[in-house]
Amino acid sequence: MNARIESLPQTKPRLADDYRHFVRYRRIALTVMALVLLISLLFDIATGPSVFPITELVRGLWDPSSLSAGQAVILYDVRLPYALMAVLVGASLGLAGAEMQTVLNNPLASPFTLGISAAATLGASLAILLDLSLFGLGQMYAVPMMAFGFAVLATLLILALAHSQGAGVETVILFGIALLFTFEALVWLVHFLADTDTLQQIVFWSMGSLSRATWENIAIVAVVFTFCMVLSARSVWAMTALRSGEDQALSFGLSVAKLRLVVLLRVSLLAATAVAFVGVIGFVGLVGPHIARLALGEDHRFYLLGSALAGAIMLSLASIASKVIIPGVIIPIGIVTALVGVPLFMLLILGRGRRV
Amino acid sequence: MTQSGFAVNGLSAGYRGRKVLLDVSIETIPSHSLVALVGPNAAGKSTLLKAIVGLAPARGEVWLDGDALQRLTPAQRLRRAGYLPQTLPQACSLTAYESLLSALRAGCPELTVQEAEHNAESTLDLLELRPLALRRMDQLSGGQRQMVGLAQVIARQPRMLLLDEPTSALDLRWQVCVLEAVRQLARARGAIALIAIHDLNLALRFCDRVLVLDQGKVLASGTPANFQSDLLEQVYGVEGRLEHCSHGHPLVVVDRAL
């Protein structure tokens, strides 16, 4: 065989060089996505009931002292935290969805498939219903902490059950779906038991809203996202290899069960943190990875970052839409993501159908 | 055991109380050899291949070049003995070249980027897959994906190749190409190939030895020239003959099922 390889004509272009065109295209696509996100972020900050011209906004971001006291409050206490939270939560959900779709080998998987959001909703609902103030922290902290705690608990339960059965893909998904229905039923039970005011609070929480964004929350989501992104980057080749199939990945010597366990823990941390601070935001974790896959393929060096960017862009655009659909009213962002995301998703699917 | 080559001694394997392999032993197979593993469905061929690399729970001894493979982790075994699973690589959005690179980067982390690229490219050329390299796996046929799967194994340059039905989805030309390429690897690199295969004519034509497995036991083992037609009735339950074509190649002709 060596003789045959060495006798290859030297003029033949190297495949690695041909392949670099793909890589270059993907780098450009990622850069374009990052620019779109930046523009969307600026528009999101500029959009709101009071007029805030982009030029003043950019100057204010650069030099806060150029703003009036009112403008500074609007920019730094309202617009900027909301907009940054949208970007971070979108990126977290996009990354979580992409990793989950890979390790569960299912394009329908998202952080919500396994009932993580339903568990978080139950935790938050209980905190609101029972008027919990954990260790005297008050309801402001008790609600996200309960949401996070229940989301993590749900994941640990699924992983423990699945692990005892060999952590197969179908097992994980089936347990997830079973838990989803169980938690939803329990949430309805809480609804049934709650009085009108409490019920209104619970329903509003579960719609998903950026209005709970504070700098403290943003820092937590940012740290968790960065931590998970760095860990993801270390297993990009293993996850790319897994796309060839589980039997193939095993034959490469990869420990697929361990990879799946570690990734699902990471996904639940990402999703639970995001859901705890903004409530339930569906669709981003499902559609973000699909957009990235269409634009960048499934080489996870590009796909994971692309999914995070696509999720961030979606939620940032949804945040703008939530403010402009009805002037003067901010519609809960969880409603907007589905209303804007579904037609976008359908366009993508139809476009793909035509191309194939 | 200290000499080079591959041997199995008293290997038993099974799943959840069901025994699939019963005390299987294989005499030393020297370097440069192609061995066909034949037998009816559910004879234990796939389980034997998996047990050798540690992907199926098993007891017994597996020797490669004097080393006891059962003392190594599955990942270490799979570096020495490359295994091609029976299932085809999935139709995904990776290009064939990317799926090959990912197999190398994930399975052989010690390789540099340049080495991985070189291995991938030379393997694609060996298997005549260069025209498919930059096409997506979900745009390839089943047979083409099977070829990419084989490339994923060969590119890792293992000492031994364990191939589970590598020609099951291939047309006539590619079946011959695959066996010729594997034979070329065995001759040039001194590799050993153990190939589970249903097509007895391909097995008899290309392999140096044929191992007949039935109900988890080795029923017969020998060179293609020693293959007895009465095994057809005994193992497969068919009435058949062993003929020779005008080129002298052995040909199995099946007359009817019994």
Coordinates of C-alpha atoms in Angstrom, one line a residue, chain A residues 87-114 116-117 151 155 172 221 224-233 239 259-275 281-290 292-293 300 303-312:
Chain A
V87 CA -27.7 37.1 24.6
L88 CA -26.4 35.0 27.4
V89 CA -29.5 32.9 27.9
G90 CA -29.9 32.4 24.2
A91 CA -26.3 31.3 23.9
S92 CA -26.6 28.9 26.9
L93 CA -29.8 27.3 25.5
G94 CA -28.3 27.1 22.0
L95 CA -25.2 25.4 23.2
A96 CA -27.2 23.1 25.5
G97 CA -29.5 22.1 22.7
A98 CA -26.6 21.4 20.3
E99 CA -24.8 19.2 22.8
M100 CA -28.0 17.4 23.7
Q101 CA -28.9 16.7 20.1
T102 CA -25.5 15.2 19.5
V103 CA -25.2 12.9 22.6
L104 CA -28.8 11.8 22.3
N105 CA -28.5 11.5 18.5
N106 CA -31.9 13.1 18.2
P107 CA -32.6 16.3 16.3
L108 CA -35.7 16.9 18.5
A109 CA -33.8 16.9 21.7
S110 CA -33.5 20.2 23.5
P111 CA -33.0 21.2 27.2
F112 CA -36.8 20.8 27.5
T113 CA -37.1 17.3 26.1
L114 CA -36.0 15.8 29.4
I116 CA -35.7 20.2 32.8
S117 CA -37.9 23.3 32.3
A151 CA -34.0 21.2 37.3
T155 CA -31.5 15.7 35.6
V172 CA -32.6 8.7 28.6
V221 CA -25.1 33.0 33.7
V224 CA -21.7 29.1 33.8
F225 CA -21.8 29.6 30.0
T226 CA -18.0 30.3 29.8
F227 CA -17.2 27.3 32.1
C228 CA -19.4 24.9 29.9
M229 CA -18.1 26.3 26.6
V230 CA -14.5 25.7 27.7
L231 CA -15.4 22.1 28.7
S232 CA -17.3 21.6 25.5
A233 CA -14.3 22.7 23.5
M239 CA -18.7 14.7 19.8
L259 CA -19.2 11.2 27.3
R260 CA -23.1 11.2 27.4
L261 CA -23.2 11.4 31.2
V262 CA -20.7 14.3 31.3
V263 CA -22.4 16.2 28.5
L264 CA -25.9 15.8 29.9
L265 CA -24.7 17.1 33.3
R266 CA -23.2 20.1 31.5
V267 CA -26.4 20.6 29.5
S268 CA -28.5 20.5 32.7
L269 CA -26.3 23.1 34.4
L270 CA -26.6 25.4 31.4
A271 CA -30.4 25.0 31.0
A272 CA -31.1 25.1 34.8
T273 CA -29.1 28.3 35.2
A274 CA -30.8 30.0 32.3
V275 CA -34.3 28.8 33.2
I281 CA -38.0 30.0 27.0
G282 CA -38.8 27.3 24.5
F283 CA -37.7 26.7 21.0
V284 CA -34.2 28.4 21.2
G285 CA -32.5 25.3 22.3
L286 CA -34.2 23.3 19.5
V287 CA -33.9 25.7 16.6
G288 CA -30.5 27.3 17.4
P289 CA -28.6 24.1 16.6
H290 CA -30.6 23.5 13.5
A292 CA -26.0 26.2 13.0
R293 CA -26.1 22.8 11.4
H300 CA -18.3 20.5 16.4
Y303 CA -21.2 23.8 15.2
L304 CA -21.1 24.3 19.0
L305 CA -20.0 27.9 18.8
G306 CA -22.5 28.5 15.9
S307 CA -25.4 27.0 17.9
A308 CA -24.5 29.3 20.8
L309 CA -24.4 32.3 18.4
A310 CA -27.6 31.3 16.7
G311 CA -29.4 30.9 20.0
A312 CA -28.1 34.3 21.2

